[in-house]
Amino acid sequence: MVLFAFVALALTSLAFSEISAISNTTLKSLDGAYKLQWRYNNSQLIFTLTCETTGYCAVAFSETADGKNMVRYDIAVTGYASGAGYVEDYWSQGPGPPTKDLAQNYKLISASEAGGKTTVEFYRDAETGDVKDVQFKNTTEVKVIFASKVNSDANNNRLSKHDKTKILDGKYNLISLAMEPPPLPSKTTIQPSATTMSTKESVAPTKESVAPTKESVTPTKESVAPTKESMAPTTPMAPPKYASVMSPDGLFKLEWTYSNSKLMFKMTCKTTGWCAVGFTTTPDGRGMKNYDIAVAGFASNAGYIGDYWSTSLSKPPKDPKQSFFLIKANEKDGRTMVEFYRDAETGDTANDVQFQSDTEVTIVWASRGTDANVDLSKHTVAGVLSGKHNMIKEAMAAKTGTSPTKPNASHAIFPSIAIFLAGMSAYFLAF
């Protein structure tokens, strides 16, 4: 991979997403039965919903004054059943069964069920344009309502009436709360009420940073290895699997999965600086021709990611349309790990690879020991992974446990060889 000595990044618009990507704003019910966490990232809200149930778990948002009687509820019904997660989008006008929204705007990322709790991670555009969705703008305040049902899931259109519900007191501006920087770590927690559970509760939102240190995010998270538990002994459910490639020297690893027309990535580099991956559909993947590049890292307690496009052996410009979106990042034990996602087909045909079912790409990578949140400098190591990869096909095969024909595992041209071959240039590496 080739990366020129870049000019300083214009990070004004990224500053907010960096904050929100590594810290969650949290609302909890006083009895601890429900917890909603969220962050705001590039016009999208990313949620993690946890309920004390082995059935479905739902959260609703309403702009009405009191949030009662199911008036104009924008509802996400989620759960984990038959070894898979689900999320479905409903809309209610008043009391009674809500109707499933024709435009399903909540999208699943991952789900798990363990220890009698269901946890689901999902996202949606803040503004969907759908009249049956709350449009989350900078000034939008909503009531937050929870509901669940014990031992009864709601996948496959089997939504039955909840047996427990909570309406949180107050109204919440989700975007504003997500954009606030996290406070200093505190041992303070919201204690369960000593009174009997009511249907209306007063809670204060808290900011949970996925810890304001260089070891802020643990790479392993519950949703990566869900297990299904019940009262009777059962065969453990297999964890969701990612397709993956790795350089033989262990300096770079890329994992990915495919869901709801999106590719979700986990990229790891042996560096405390920036880490980059590029994709190209050219025959040999060399010469920086048509490289779709994600440059990412973790600096000043925040993750960052930038979308670049290169056409030749020169400085790749930043893409006018940023199509890679940060989920979270961390740095630990000399390695940087970044999770991010993008639409498989972004519509940006000029500056993005469009990942379709038959698209095959060469994967290239690079890294440097300094960060790129202020100034992205030339890489110090790089590689081109051998063979072509069908990202969607390999991701689906990993999910099902099948083994499609894949390129040889000896993926990388070692950086030292690459540098030797490119010694003619003091500014870039050419493959």
XYZ file of C-alpha atoms in Angstrom, residues 3-431:
429
model
C 0.513 6.455 1.562
C 2.131 9.828 0.826
C 3.099 12.328 3.497
C -0.341 13.830 3.955
C -1.326 17.333 4.847
C -2.962 17.913 8.201
C -6.426 16.472 8.576
C -9.392 18.784 8.814
C -10.961 17.241 11.878
C -13.561 19.825 12.826
C -16.454 17.584 11.839
C -14.796 14.492 13.279
C -14.268 15.913 16.731
C -17.809 15.183 17.812
C -17.908 11.655 16.454
C -14.605 10.871 18.119
C -16.072 11.776 21.497
C -19.276 9.869 20.955
C -17.568 6.847 19.472
C -15.677 5.976 22.644
C -18.234 7.032 25.252
C -21.806 6.015 25.779
C -24.526 8.079 27.361
C -26.566 5.811 29.607
C -30.098 5.759 30.972
C -31.106 3.092 33.477
C -34.329 2.187 35.216
C -34.033 2.420 38.984
C -34.565 -1.299 39.440
C -31.780 -2.104 36.974
C -34.091 -4.046 34.671
C -33.442 -1.773 31.685
C -30.425 0.066 30.378
C -30.094 2.101 27.198
C -26.709 3.304 25.994
C -26.138 5.350 22.882
C -23.625 7.398 20.959
C -23.960 9.730 18.009
C -21.704 9.299 15.033
C -21.900 11.051 11.694
C -25.683 11.541 11.663
C -26.411 8.097 13.077
C -27.428 6.950 16.550
C -25.869 3.690 17.725
C -27.724 1.996 20.598
C -27.012 -0.784 23.063
C -30.165 -1.980 24.825
C -30.017 -4.359 27.796
C -33.047 -5.900 29.543
C -33.451 -8.442 32.310
C -35.370 -10.883 30.165
C -34.891 -13.894 27.935
C -37.715 -12.722 25.696
C -38.032 -9.564 23.677
C -36.706 -6.211 24.820
C -38.086 -2.935 23.456
C -37.355 0.760 23.688
C -39.625 3.505 22.398
C -39.229 7.235 21.835
C -42.040 9.759 21.832
C -42.136 13.529 21.467
C -45.439 13.775 23.322
C -45.542 15.697 26.599
C -46.033 12.778 28.988
C -45.076 9.736 26.892
C -48.193 7.868 27.964
C -50.802 5.748 26.187
C -48.472 4.707 23.358
C -49.185 7.939 21.479
C -46.735 8.345 18.593
C -44.260 5.769 19.842
C -41.276 5.023 17.611
C -40.440 1.507 18.836
C -37.447 -0.793 18.406
C -38.343 -4.366 19.374
C -35.223 -6.471 19.811
C -34.077 -9.831 21.055
C -32.033 -12.976 20.557
C -33.676 -16.220 19.428
C -32.647 -19.393 17.606
C -29.016 -18.369 17.720
C -29.576 -15.000 16.043
C -30.378 -11.436 17.001
C -33.244 -9.374 15.627
C -34.526 -5.810 15.673
C -37.821 -4.624 14.224
C -39.243 -1.151 13.734
C -42.801 -0.430 14.973
C -44.999 2.646 15.228
C -48.006 3.160 17.499
C -50.646 5.893 17.449
C -52.316 4.853 20.716
C -53.135 1.923 23.000
C -53.224 -1.453 21.326
C -50.873 -3.561 19.212
C -48.402 -1.344 17.317
C -48.007 -1.749 13.587
C -44.789 -2.798 11.940
C -43.262 0.123 10.070
C -43.060 -0.350 6.312
C -39.628 1.302 6.337
C -37.480 -0.712 8.737
C -34.997 1.908 9.900
C -33.489 0.155 12.901
C -30.565 -2.034 11.810
C -29.003 -4.851 13.822
C -25.305 -4.874 14.665
C -25.135 -7.745 17.177
C -27.028 -9.431 19.983
C -26.531 -11.810 22.882
C -28.388 -13.497 25.687
C -26.590 -14.553 28.854
C -27.249 -14.639 32.573
C -30.948 -13.921 32.099
C -30.215 -10.680 30.229
C -30.675 -9.790 26.587
C -28.318 -7.256 25.019
C -28.797 -5.909 21.507
C -26.689 -3.385 19.624
C -28.351 -1.587 16.719
C -28.355 1.730 14.889
C -30.489 4.070 12.799
C -30.132 7.345 10.970
C -30.946 10.261 13.252
C -33.182 11.655 10.518
C -34.794 8.916 8.445
C -37.315 11.020 6.526
C -40.034 8.538 7.537
C -43.245 10.051 8.952
C -43.511 7.021 11.238
C -40.176 7.701 12.898
C -39.074 10.315 15.390
C -36.671 12.614 13.544
C -33.747 13.193 15.896
C -32.415 16.703 15.385
C -30.188 18.837 17.586
C -33.235 20.192 19.410
C -35.374 17.026 19.567
C -36.401 15.928 23.060
C -38.116 12.614 23.660
C -39.655 10.497 26.345
C -37.937 7.115 26.729
C -40.097 4.066 27.342
C -39.028 0.448 27.942
C -41.003 -2.773 27.633
C -40.235 -6.489 27.720
C -41.729 -9.921 27.926
C -40.280 -12.862 29.823
C -39.409 -15.993 27.811
C -41.291 -14.857 24.714
C -39.461 -13.540 21.675
C -40.888 -11.298 18.971
C -39.035 -12.408 15.870
C -40.972 -13.565 12.805
C -43.892 -11.208 13.509
C -44.714 -12.852 16.834
C -45.000 -9.686 18.930
C -47.257 -10.263 21.930
C -48.210 -7.843 24.682
C -45.424 -6.956 27.106
C -45.636 -8.038 30.722
C -43.438 -5.225 32.055
C -42.933 -1.593 31.100
C -41.270 1.598 32.342
C -41.655 5.260 31.396
C -38.649 7.316 32.436
C -39.376 10.709 33.907
C -38.198 13.759 32.036
C -37.377 14.292 28.371
C -34.025 13.664 26.735
C -32.163 15.249 23.867
C -30.289 12.181 22.652
C -27.931 14.034 20.338
C -27.032 16.751 22.821
C -26.399 14.227 25.594
C -24.264 12.072 23.300
C -22.122 15.022 22.286
C -21.229 16.002 25.837
C -17.701 14.941 26.802
C -17.518 12.288 29.516
C -16.861 13.409 33.076
C -13.994 12.143 35.179
C -14.460 8.519 36.250
C -16.737 8.178 39.238
C -17.838 5.367 41.483
C -21.303 6.895 41.742
C -24.119 4.707 40.502
C -27.872 5.034 40.461
C -29.240 2.903 43.257
C -32.479 0.952 42.918
C -35.452 2.546 44.604
C -36.532 1.067 47.915
C -40.148 1.486 46.947
C -42.159 -0.818 44.775
C -41.631 -0.516 41.033
C -43.717 2.135 39.367
C -44.402 2.786 35.722
C -42.712 6.185 35.901
C -39.196 6.793 37.106
C -36.849 9.728 37.505
C -33.299 9.034 36.416
C -30.368 11.196 35.419
C -28.443 10.288 32.285
C -24.850 9.301 32.942
C -21.847 9.341 30.675
C -20.024 6.021 30.539
C -16.685 6.416 28.867
C -15.271 3.238 27.449
C -12.642 4.426 29.684
C -10.610 7.608 29.380
C -7.257 5.846 29.160
C -5.126 4.233 26.504
C -6.740 0.951 27.571
C -10.224 2.283 27.303
C -11.963 -0.391 25.293
C -11.699 -4.116 25.758
C -11.521 -5.773 22.329
C -13.743 -8.631 23.515
C -17.342 -7.677 24.026
C -20.367 -9.715 25.015
C -22.031 -9.406 21.642
C -19.087 -11.046 19.892
C -19.604 -14.282 21.791
C -23.277 -14.606 22.692
C -24.534 -17.651 24.545
C -28.117 -18.794 24.945
C -28.982 -19.794 28.501
C -32.171 -21.356 29.810
C -33.327 -23.227 32.903
C -32.751 -26.566 31.191
C -29.319 -27.655 29.937
C -28.851 -26.801 26.273
C -26.115 -26.980 23.700
C -24.252 -23.630 23.734
C -24.906 -21.432 20.741
C -21.875 -20.817 18.553
C -20.626 -17.218 18.630
C -20.985 -15.100 15.514
C -17.929 -15.471 13.338
C -15.973 -12.939 11.348
C -14.096 -13.492 8.153
C -10.474 -12.511 8.673
C -7.089 -12.014 7.079
C -3.732 -11.431 8.718
C -0.243 -10.613 7.571
C 2.151 -13.509 8.366
C 4.295 -11.173 10.467
C 1.279 -10.398 12.666
C 1.501 -6.645 12.161
C -1.969 -6.340 10.629
C -5.284 -8.134 11.020
C -8.665 -7.375 9.476
C -11.929 -9.021 10.523
C -15.305 -8.291 8.997
C -18.932 -9.321 8.901
C -21.856 -8.406 6.671
C -25.381 -7.537 7.812
C -28.227 -5.370 6.540
C -26.258 -4.218 3.494
C -23.392 -3.000 5.674
C -19.854 -4.239 6.188
C -18.574 -4.009 9.766
C -14.831 -4.179 10.324
C -12.388 -4.802 13.161
C -8.901 -3.660 12.215
C -5.856 -4.307 14.385
C -2.303 -3.070 13.820
C 0.800 -3.564 15.919
C 1.293 0.157 16.416
C 0.446 2.945 18.817
C -0.111 5.291 15.883
C -2.409 5.187 12.894
C -3.562 2.061 11.077
C -4.977 1.911 7.549
C -6.635 -0.561 5.206
C -7.340 -0.099 1.511
C -9.420 -1.962 -1.045
C -8.996 -1.975 -4.806
C -10.583 -3.879 -7.680
C -7.571 -3.452 -9.959
C -5.977 -6.694 -11.254
C -2.775 -6.581 -9.186
C -3.628 -4.123 -6.408
C -0.456 -2.119 -6.928
C 0.499 1.433 -7.741
C -2.148 2.984 -5.469
C -4.576 2.817 -8.355
C -8.199 3.206 -7.218
C -7.487 2.582 -3.533
C -10.479 3.051 -1.203
C -8.666 3.774 2.081
C -9.754 3.910 5.734
C -7.178 5.593 8.001
C -7.994 5.128 11.685
C -6.524 5.217 15.168
C -6.884 6.218 18.806
C -5.402 9.445 20.216
C -6.213 11.859 23.065
C -8.739 9.356 24.438
C -10.714 9.364 21.188
C -10.969 7.257 18.097
C -10.843 8.716 14.607
C -11.318 7.535 11.042
C -10.892 9.182 7.648
C -11.970 8.092 4.174
C -9.453 8.576 1.339
C -9.291 7.713 -2.364
C -6.151 7.407 -4.445
C -5.691 7.033 -8.193
C -1.902 7.125 -8.526
C 1.419 7.253 -6.703
C 0.780 10.573 -5.051
C -0.939 12.008 -2.023
C -4.443 10.502 -1.810
C -7.058 13.194 -1.215
C -9.663 12.920 1.479
C -12.955 11.773 0.023
C -15.558 14.594 -0.064
C -18.095 11.994 1.045
C -16.921 10.222 4.197
C -18.304 6.691 3.937
C -16.400 4.934 6.745
C -18.001 5.438 10.160
C -16.365 4.864 13.519
C -17.919 2.525 16.069
C -15.150 2.506 18.667
C -11.395 2.314 19.093
C -8.803 1.407 21.685
C -5.084 1.101 22.167
C -3.626 -1.635 24.378
C -0.366 -3.528 24.711
C 1.183 -1.757 21.760
C -1.694 -2.498 19.408
C -4.405 -0.275 17.998
C -7.842 -1.766 17.327
C -10.596 0.130 15.514
C -14.143 -0.991 14.769
C -15.953 0.778 11.964
C -18.556 0.199 9.282
C -19.733 1.387 5.877
C -22.518 0.680 3.440
C -21.531 -2.076 1.052
C -22.783 0.143 -1.751
C -22.327 3.803 -0.863
C -23.448 5.279 -4.181
C -20.149 7.154 -4.335
C -19.003 5.349 -7.470
C -16.267 7.887 -8.149
C -14.413 7.505 -4.842
C -15.557 4.273 -3.166
C -15.371 0.596 -4.059
C -18.944 -0.663 -4.408
C -19.095 -4.031 -2.656
C -21.584 -6.248 -4.475
C -22.086 -9.996 -4.249
C -19.520 -10.623 -6.986
C -17.019 -7.848 -6.129
C -13.467 -9.062 -5.546
C -10.797 -6.805 -4.081
C -7.142 -6.793 -3.162
C -6.601 -5.772 0.472
C -3.704 -3.431 1.248
C -2.581 -2.025 4.587
C -0.180 0.404 6.255
C 0.632 1.853 9.667
C 2.872 4.293 11.496
C 3.991 4.754 15.095
C 2.533 8.263 15.353
C -1.116 9.243 15.227
C -3.020 10.968 12.442
C -5.544 12.947 14.438
C -3.524 16.125 13.805
C -1.147 15.332 10.958
C -1.101 12.136 8.917
C 2.506 11.380 8.067
C 4.004 8.757 5.757
C 3.680 5.150 6.921
C 6.616 3.155 8.217
C 5.307 -0.322 7.366
C 2.923 -1.539 4.680
C 1.801 -4.645 2.834
C -0.313 -5.995 0.014
C -2.234 -9.159 0.872
C -2.056 -11.791 -1.811
C -5.063 -12.920 -3.792
C -8.515 -11.449 -4.262
C -11.245 -11.349 -1.635
C -15.004 -11.358 -2.066
C -15.803 -9.546 1.165
C -19.527 -10.320 1.204
C -19.176 -13.959 0.220
C -16.439 -14.607 2.777
C -18.402 -12.846 5.527
C -21.513 -14.912 4.831
C -19.465 -18.115 4.715
C -17.938 -17.282 8.099
C -21.410 -16.807 9.558
C -22.628 -20.178 8.302
C -19.424 -22.037 9.027
C -18.822 -22.999 5.416
C -15.409 -22.730 3.806
C -15.348 -21.008 0.439
C -12.185 -21.088 -1.581
C -10.034 -18.320 -0.208
C -6.687 -16.860 -1.176
C -3.519 -18.365 0.242
C -3.021 -17.364 3.886
C 0.485 -16.063 3.257
C -0.963 -12.656 2.657
C 1.658 -9.988 2.903
C 4.682 -8.810 1.072
C 7.003 -8.024 3.941
C 7.532 -4.316 4.524
C 11.293 -4.609 4.187
C 10.981 -6.149 0.725
C 8.425 -3.535 -0.246
C 10.687 -0.749 0.885
C 13.583 -2.241 -1.063
C 11.527 -2.432 -4.232
C 10.411 1.153 -3.737
C 13.707 2.672 -2.758
C 13.509 5.018 -5.692
C 11.110 7.222 -3.766
C 11.710 9.015 -0.492
C 8.059 9.857 -0.078
C 6.058 6.776 -0.898
C 6.048 2.997 -1.235
C 4.842 1.596 -4.515
C 3.675 -1.974 -4.955
